[in-house]
Amino acid sequence: MKEFFIATRNQHKAQEIMAVLGGEFGCRTLRDCASAPEVEEDADSFAGNARKKAAALASWLEKNPRAADRKGGKGGRGLAEVYVLADDSGLEVDVLNGAPGVYSARFAAMDSGAKGNSTDAENNAKLLRLLATVPAEKRTARFRCVMVLIRLGQRETGPVVFDGVCEGMIGFEPRGKGGFGYDPLFMPVGHAVSFAELGAEVKNTMSHRAKALEKLKQYLAGI
């Protein structure tokens, strides 16, 4: 079984990734690596942030190889069969010139200069304020995801990048209790309901993250 370390402390994101990857892969997150470094996501692109997160966790695991062994001992699986997976993703709204983009998680906090991410409710509220006078036909948007995969013990091959996009529209009010982030506002093309109303099982067949992960799985099947 391939072992993945997912470079996130966001439990919602981790659960979504694990659900799409399926039981054929072992998965752990930064919650299992208490001393792993925090990474400032200050790149100007999703790919840049994902690369930073993947590289930081890969370097930490190479310096702490026992952390990559579930048994915590010597003679385990070794680093060559361990992968680091990092993603950066967000919402791009056309009428806002692609915003919030890489600032999706801290969209509302940017107004006050507060450090860290905003709550989902705050981000959604700001987006609705900005789109208050925008008609339905101009509320086009997309979720974009970029994933970076690093195979430990074979760093010379470099990181592999996968991306996924899901097109849709921004609704006029939050709908649904599922999902996270902007899911209550985002209605994917071909659906009259939001990601939050579709449910995880349906969302995980069509989301931006699911599309990137499908490319990743195809890549892994070929090596």
Short mmCIF file of C-alpha atoms in Angstrom, two decimals:
data_model
loop_
_atom_site.label_atom_id
_atom_site.label_comp_id
_atom_site.label_asym_id
_atom_site.label_seq_id
_atom_site.Cartn_x
_atom_site.Cartn_y
_atom_site.Cartn_z
CA MET A 1 0.00 0.00 0.00
CA LYS A 2 1.30 3.45 -0.91
CA GLU A 3 1.57 5.77 2.06
CA PHE A 4 0.51 9.40 1.69
CA PHE A 5 1.26 12.34 3.93
CA ILE A 6 -1.21 15.09 3.06
CA ALA A 7 0.18 18.55 3.77
CA THR A 8 -2.89 20.00 5.47
CA ARG A 9 -4.38 20.46 8.91
CA ASN A 10 -7.79 21.15 7.37
CA GLN A 11 -9.79 18.10 8.36
CA HIS A 12 -12.53 18.78 5.79
CA LYS A 13 -10.00 18.89 2.97
CA ALA A 14 -8.18 15.81 4.24
CA GLN A 15 -11.41 13.81 4.48
CA GLU A 16 -12.36 14.80 0.94
CA ILE A 17 -8.97 13.76 -0.42
CA MET A 18 -9.08 10.44 1.44
CA ALA A 19 -12.58 9.72 0.21
CA VAL A 20 -11.58 10.21 -3.42
CA LEU A 21 -8.30 8.30 -3.11
CA GLY A 22 -10.10 5.33 -1.56
CA GLY A 23 -8.94 2.58 0.75
CA GLU A 24 -6.11 1.43 -1.51
CA PHE A 25 -3.92 4.21 -0.10
CA GLY A 26 -2.79 4.84 3.46
CA CYS A 27 -3.19 8.49 4.42
CA ARG A 28 -1.95 10.70 7.21
CA THR A 29 -2.02 14.47 7.60
CA LEU A 30 -0.13 17.23 9.40
CA ARG A 31 -2.28 16.43 12.42
CA ASP A 32 -0.14 13.29 12.70
CA CYS A 33 3.07 15.33 12.42
CA ALA A 34 2.87 17.69 15.36
CA SER A 35 6.36 19.13 14.90
CA ALA A 36 6.17 19.59 11.14
CA PRO A 37 6.78 23.23 10.13
CA GLU A 38 4.05 25.74 9.40
CA VAL A 39 4.21 27.10 5.86
CA GLU A 40 3.27 30.65 4.92
CA GLU A 41 1.12 30.44 1.81
CA ASP A 42 2.34 33.67 0.25
CA ALA A 43 2.86 32.56 -3.35
CA ASP A 44 0.91 34.31 -6.09
CA SER A 45 -0.47 31.09 -7.57
CA PHE A 46 -2.08 27.87 -6.40
CA ALA A 47 0.83 25.91 -7.86
CA GLY A 48 3.33 28.04 -5.95
CA ASN A 49 1.62 27.49 -2.62
CA ALA A 50 1.20 23.76 -3.23
CA ARG A 51 4.88 23.42 -4.12
CA LYS A 52 5.92 25.23 -0.95
CA LYS A 53 3.78 23.02 1.26
CA ALA A 54 4.88 19.80 -0.41
CA ALA A 55 8.57 20.70 -0.29
CA ALA A 56 8.45 21.72 3.39
CA LEU A 57 6.76 18.51 4.51
CA ALA A 58 8.99 16.34 2.31
CA SER A 59 12.11 17.92 3.80
CA TRP A 60 10.80 17.43 7.34
CA LEU A 61 9.99 13.76 6.71
CA GLU A 62 13.42 13.13 5.22
CA LYS A 63 14.97 14.56 8.39
CA ASN A 64 12.53 12.55 10.54
CA PRO A 65 12.24 9.20 8.70
CA ARG A 66 10.76 7.39 11.69
CA ALA A 67 7.66 9.57 11.28
CA ALA A 68 7.06 7.91 7.91
CA ASP A 69 6.89 4.46 9.47
CA ARG A 70 3.60 3.62 11.15
CA LYS A 71 5.44 1.22 13.46
CA GLY A 72 7.90 3.94 14.38
CA GLY A 73 10.85 1.57 14.14
CA LYS A 74 13.70 0.68 11.87
CA GLY A 75 13.39 -1.58 8.90
CA GLY A 76 9.93 -0.28 7.95
CA ARG A 77 8.65 0.61 4.53
CA GLY A 78 11.39 3.19 3.94
CA LEU A 79 11.06 6.59 2.35
CA ALA A 80 10.93 5.35 -1.26
CA GLU A 81 7.33 4.17 -0.88
CA VAL A 82 6.13 7.29 0.92
CA TYR A 83 4.54 10.22 -0.89
CA VAL A 84 3.83 13.79 0.12
CA LEU A 85 0.71 15.35 -1.37
CA ALA A 86 -0.08 19.05 -1.10
CA ASP A 87 -2.80 21.07 -2.71
CA ASP A 88 -3.86 24.64 -2.94
CA SER A 89 -7.27 25.49 -4.18
CA GLY A 90 -9.80 28.24 -4.22
CA LEU A 91 -12.64 30.05 -5.90
CA GLU A 92 -12.25 32.29 -8.96
CA VAL A 93 -15.13 34.66 -9.73
CA ASP A 94 -15.04 36.17 -13.21
CA VAL A 95 -16.68 39.51 -12.42
CA LEU A 96 -14.14 39.96 -9.59
CA ASN A 97 -11.24 39.39 -12.00
CA GLY A 98 -10.55 35.96 -10.53
CA ALA A 99 -10.81 36.91 -6.86
CA PRO A 100 -10.69 35.61 -4.23
CA GLY A 101 -8.27 33.13 -5.87
CA VAL A 102 -5.26 32.31 -3.71
CA TYR A 103 -6.81 34.43 -0.97
CA SER A 104 -9.97 32.31 -0.78
CA ALA A 105 -9.40 31.11 2.79
CA ARG A 106 -8.61 34.59 4.14
CA PHE A 107 -10.82 36.66 1.86
CA ALA A 108 -12.69 38.49 4.64
CA ALA A 109 -9.66 38.84 6.91
CA MET A 110 -7.90 40.87 4.22
CA ASP A 111 -10.25 43.78 4.94
CA SER A 112 -9.03 44.17 8.52
CA GLY A 113 -5.47 43.00 8.06
CA ALA A 114 -6.07 40.22 10.58
CA LYS A 115 -3.66 37.32 10.42
CA GLY A 116 -4.84 33.83 9.58
CA ASN A 117 -7.89 32.61 7.77
CA SER A 118 -11.43 33.94 8.02
CA THR A 119 -14.37 31.74 8.91
CA ASP A 120 -16.37 30.23 6.08
CA ALA A 121 -19.35 32.36 7.07
CA GLU A 122 -17.29 35.56 6.92
CA ASN A 123 -15.86 34.71 3.51
CA ASN A 124 -19.26 33.82 2.10
CA ALA A 125 -20.80 37.00 3.50
CA LYS A 126 -18.11 39.16 1.87
CA LEU A 127 -18.55 37.44 -1.47
CA LEU A 128 -22.30 38.00 -1.38
CA ARG A 129 -21.79 41.69 -0.55
CA LEU A 130 -19.46 42.14 -3.51
CA LEU A 131 -21.92 40.41 -5.85
CA ALA A 132 -25.05 42.01 -4.44
CA THR A 133 -25.89 43.89 -7.66
CA VAL A 134 -24.49 41.32 -10.11
CA PRO A 135 -27.18 39.51 -12.15
CA ALA A 136 -27.30 35.73 -12.40
CA GLU A 137 -25.81 35.53 -15.90
CA LYS A 138 -22.64 37.34 -14.76
CA ARG A 139 -22.02 35.29 -11.62
CA THR A 140 -19.85 32.73 -13.39
CA ALA A 141 -17.06 31.20 -11.34
CA ARG A 142 -14.95 28.11 -10.91
CA PHE A 143 -13.19 26.13 -8.23
CA ARG A 144 -9.57 25.45 -9.13
CA CYS A 145 -7.22 22.96 -7.50
CA VAL A 146 -3.52 22.34 -8.04
CA MET A 147 -1.87 19.32 -6.39
CA VAL A 148 1.83 18.58 -6.04
CA LEU A 149 3.14 15.08 -5.41
CA ILE A 150 6.64 14.28 -4.16
CA ARG A 151 7.93 10.74 -3.79
CA LEU A 152 10.37 10.58 -0.90
CA GLY A 153 13.64 8.86 -1.60
CA GLN A 154 13.35 9.84 -5.25
CA ARG A 155 13.46 13.61 -5.02
CA GLU A 156 15.70 13.81 -8.07
CA THR A 157 12.66 13.15 -10.27
CA GLY A 158 11.12 16.36 -8.99
CA PRO A 159 7.52 17.12 -8.00
CA VAL A 160 4.62 16.11 -10.22
CA VAL A 161 1.77 18.58 -10.66
CA PHE A 162 -1.93 17.83 -11.26
CA ASP A 163 -4.80 20.28 -11.66
CA GLY A 164 -8.57 20.25 -11.75
CA VAL A 165 -11.30 22.80 -12.47
CA CYS A 166 -15.03 22.77 -11.81
CA GLU A 167 -17.09 25.47 -13.54
CA GLY A 168 -20.23 26.92 -12.04
CA MET A 169 -22.17 29.93 -10.78
CA ILE A 170 -22.40 31.82 -7.49
CA GLY A 171 -25.84 31.72 -5.91
CA PHE A 172 -27.65 34.58 -4.19
CA GLU A 173 -27.71 33.00 -0.73
CA PRO A 174 -26.08 30.08 1.09
CA ARG A 175 -27.85 26.77 0.48
CA GLY A 176 -27.22 23.40 2.08
CA LYS A 177 -25.47 22.16 5.19
CA GLY A 178 -22.78 19.94 3.65
CA GLY A 179 -19.30 20.73 2.41
CA PHE A 180 -17.14 23.60 3.56
CA GLY A 181 -15.72 26.89 2.35
CA TYR A 182 -17.77 28.41 -0.47
CA ASP A 183 -19.72 25.19 -1.12
CA PRO A 184 -23.08 26.69 0.01
CA LEU A 185 -22.79 29.39 -2.68
CA PHE A 186 -21.30 27.43 -5.57
CA MET A 187 -23.64 25.74 -8.04
CA PRO A 188 -21.71 23.54 -10.52
CA VAL A 189 -22.65 23.59 -14.19
CA GLY A 190 -25.54 21.26 -14.90
CA HIS A 191 -26.97 21.46 -11.39
CA ALA A 192 -29.53 23.76 -9.83
CA VAL A 193 -28.25 23.07 -6.32
CA SER A 194 -25.08 24.01 -4.48
CA PHE A 195 -22.11 21.81 -3.66
CA ALA A 196 -23.34 21.89 -0.06
CA GLU A 197 -26.68 20.42 -1.18
CA LEU A 198 -25.24 17.77 -3.50
CA GLY A 199 -23.60 15.81 -0.71
CA ALA A 200 -20.08 14.43 -0.50
CA GLU A 201 -20.73 11.32 -2.58
CA VAL A 202 -21.85 13.32 -5.63
CA LYS A 203 -19.43 16.20 -5.09
CA ASN A 204 -16.47 13.83 -4.96
CA THR A 205 -17.18 12.65 -8.49
CA MET A 206 -17.08 16.11 -10.07
CA SER A 207 -15.24 18.61 -7.90
CA HIS A 208 -12.02 20.38 -8.83
CA ARG A 209 -10.19 18.32 -6.21
CA ALA A 210 -11.69 15.07 -7.47
CA LYS A 211 -10.54 15.86 -11.02
CA ALA A 212 -6.98 16.56 -9.87
CA LEU A 213 -6.96 13.39 -7.77
CA GLU A 214 -8.18 11.31 -10.69
CA LYS A 215 -5.16 12.49 -12.70
CA LEU A 216 -2.95 11.62 -9.77
CA LYS A 217 -4.40 8.11 -9.51
CA GLN A 218 -3.86 7.56 -13.24
CA TYR A 219 -0.26 8.67 -12.83
CA LEU A 220 0.34 6.31 -9.90
CA ALA A 221 -1.16 3.42 -11.85
CA GLY A 222 1.47 3.91 -14.52
CA ILE A 223 4.58 3.87 -12.32
#
